[in-house]
Amino acid sequence: KELLVRTLVRGDTVGELTLLGGEPRTASVRVSEPTIVRRVTRDAFVRLAGVYPVLGLWLAEVCAAKARALSGWTEAAVFDDVLTRVTSALVELASDARDPSVVAVTQRALADRLGVTRESVNKNLKKLETDGLLQLGRGWIVVTNRAALAARASSIG
């Protein structure tokens, strides 16, 4: 089984804990489009941080932000129902998209991201579609009422 923890965008970082502790990464990264990746070894980072101590503070801030996000994700996985999680994920994906009214995501990818079945995602997307908040396509979702979707995400659960 796979679990999609997050979708990266230009400028995002991965592997920060490896820079801190030197242990191997515990997760994989897959790209969905041609991507340029810059690699910084732990040794190079330690040398740079010796010259520019602010890098250590930056790394601590990045790790703290990711720990908060993971904590929020875990809390949602434990306490929120699937409809709340689907709605919240769509609001987040829409805010990250080039066109906030079109979310390019498959139901499988959304299910993987939420740690639930594709069938449960489909059932909840159909409910949101029936309520007039979105339209389903193959590999994409058109958010027809973003404000109402965001309000629903914050009011249910």
Coordinates of C-alpha atoms in Angstrom, one line a residue, residues 3-133:
L3 CA 0.3 6.7 1.3
L4 CA 0.7 10.1 -0.5
V5 CA 1.8 12.5 2.3
R6 CA 2.0 15.6 0.2
T7 CA 2.4 17.0 -3.3
L8 CA 5.5 19.1 -3.8
V9 CA 5.6 22.3 -5.7
R10 CA 8.5 24.3 -7.1
G11 CA 11.0 25.2 -4.4
D12 CA 9.8 22.6 -1.8
T13 CA 12.4 20.6 0.0
V14 CA 12.6 16.9 1.0
G15 CA 15.0 14.9 3.1
E16 CA 15.6 17.5 5.8
L17 CA 15.8 14.9 8.6
T18 CA 18.6 13.2 6.7
L19 CA 20.5 16.5 6.7
L20 CA 20.0 16.6 10.5
G21 CA 20.6 13.0 11.5
G22 CA 22.4 11.4 8.6
E23 CA 20.1 8.4 8.6
P24 CA 18.6 7.1 5.3
R25 CA 15.3 8.6 4.0
T26 CA 12.2 6.7 5.2
A27 CA 10.0 7.7 2.2
S28 CA 10.1 7.8 -1.5
V29 CA 9.5 10.6 -3.9
R30 CA 8.0 10.2 -7.3
V31 CA 7.6 12.9 -10.0
S32 CA 4.5 13.3 -12.2
E33 CA 6.2 15.6 -14.7
P34 CA 9.8 16.4 -15.8
T35 CA 11.6 17.7 -12.7
I36 CA 14.9 19.2 -11.8
V37 CA 16.1 18.2 -8.4
R38 CA 19.0 19.7 -6.5
R39 CA 20.8 17.4 -4.1
V40 CA 22.8 18.6 -1.1
T41 CA 24.8 16.0 0.9
R42 CA 24.8 16.1 4.7
D43 CA 28.6 16.9 4.6
A44 CA 28.1 19.8 2.3
F45 CA 25.2 21.1 4.4
V46 CA 27.2 20.9 7.6
R47 CA 30.1 22.7 6.0
L48 CA 27.8 25.5 4.7
A49 CA 26.0 25.7 8.1
G50 CA 29.4 26.2 9.7
V51 CA 30.0 29.3 7.5
Y52 CA 26.3 30.4 7.5
P53 CA 24.7 29.5 10.9
V54 CA 21.4 30.9 9.7
L55 CA 21.1 27.7 7.6
G56 CA 20.7 25.7 10.8
L57 CA 17.8 27.9 11.9
W58 CA 16.3 27.6 8.5
L59 CA 16.4 23.9 8.6
A60 CA 14.9 23.8 12.1
E61 CA 12.0 26.0 10.9
V62 CA 11.4 23.8 7.9
C63 CA 11.4 20.7 10.1
A64 CA 9.1 22.4 12.6
A65 CA 6.6 23.4 9.9
K66 CA 6.6 19.8 8.5
A67 CA 6.1 18.4 12.0
R68 CA 3.1 20.6 12.5
A69 CA 1.7 19.6 9.1
L70 CA 2.2 15.9 9.9
S71 CA 0.6 16.4 13.3
G72 CA -2.4 18.1 11.6
W73 CA -2.6 15.3 9.0
T74 CA -2.5 12.6 11.7
E75 CA -5.2 14.4 13.8
A76 CA -7.4 14.6 10.7
A77 CA -6.8 10.9 9.9
V78 CA -7.9 9.9 13.4
F79 CA -10.7 12.4 14.2
D80 CA -12.2 13.6 10.9
D81 CA -14.6 11.6 8.7
V82 CA -13.8 10.9 5.1
L83 CA -16.1 13.7 3.8
T84 CA -14.3 16.3 5.9
R85 CA -10.9 14.9 4.7
V86 CA -11.9 14.8 1.1
T87 CA -13.3 18.4 1.2
S88 CA -10.2 19.7 3.0
A89 CA -7.9 18.0 0.6
L90 CA -9.7 19.5 -2.4
V91 CA -9.6 23.0 -0.8
E92 CA -5.8 22.6 -0.3
L93 CA -5.2 21.2 -3.8
A94 CA -7.3 24.0 -5.4
S95 CA -5.2 26.6 -3.5
D96 CA -2.0 25.0 -4.9
A97 CA -3.3 24.7 -8.5
R98 CA -2.4 27.1 -11.3
D99 CA -6.1 27.4 -12.0
P100 CA -7.9 27.1 -8.6
S101 CA -11.1 25.9 -10.2
V102 CA -9.5 22.8 -11.7
V103 CA -7.8 20.2 -9.6
A104 CA -5.8 17.6 -11.5
V105 CA -6.1 14.6 -9.3
T106 CA -7.4 11.0 -9.7
Q107 CA -9.7 9.5 -7.2
R108 CA -6.9 6.9 -6.6
A109 CA -4.4 9.6 -5.9
L110 CA -6.8 11.4 -3.5
A111 CA -7.5 8.1 -1.7
D112 CA -3.7 7.5 -1.4
R113 CA -3.2 10.9 0.0
L114 CA -6.0 10.4 2.6
G115 CA -5.2 6.8 3.4
V116 CA -8.7 5.6 2.5
T117 CA -10.2 3.5 -0.3
R118 CA -10.9 4.9 -3.7
E119 CA -14.5 3.8 -3.3
S120 CA -15.0 6.0 -0.2
V121 CA -13.5 9.0 -2.0
N122 CA -15.8 8.4 -4.9
K123 CA -18.9 8.2 -2.6
N124 CA -17.9 11.5 -1.0
L125 CA -17.0 13.3 -4.2
K126 CA -20.4 12.3 -5.6
K127 CA -22.1 13.8 -2.6
L128 CA -20.1 17.1 -3.1
E129 CA -21.1 17.0 -6.8
T130 CA -24.8 16.4 -6.0
D131 CA -24.5 19.4 -3.6
G132 CA -23.3 21.5 -6.5
L133 CA -19.8 22.2 -5.2

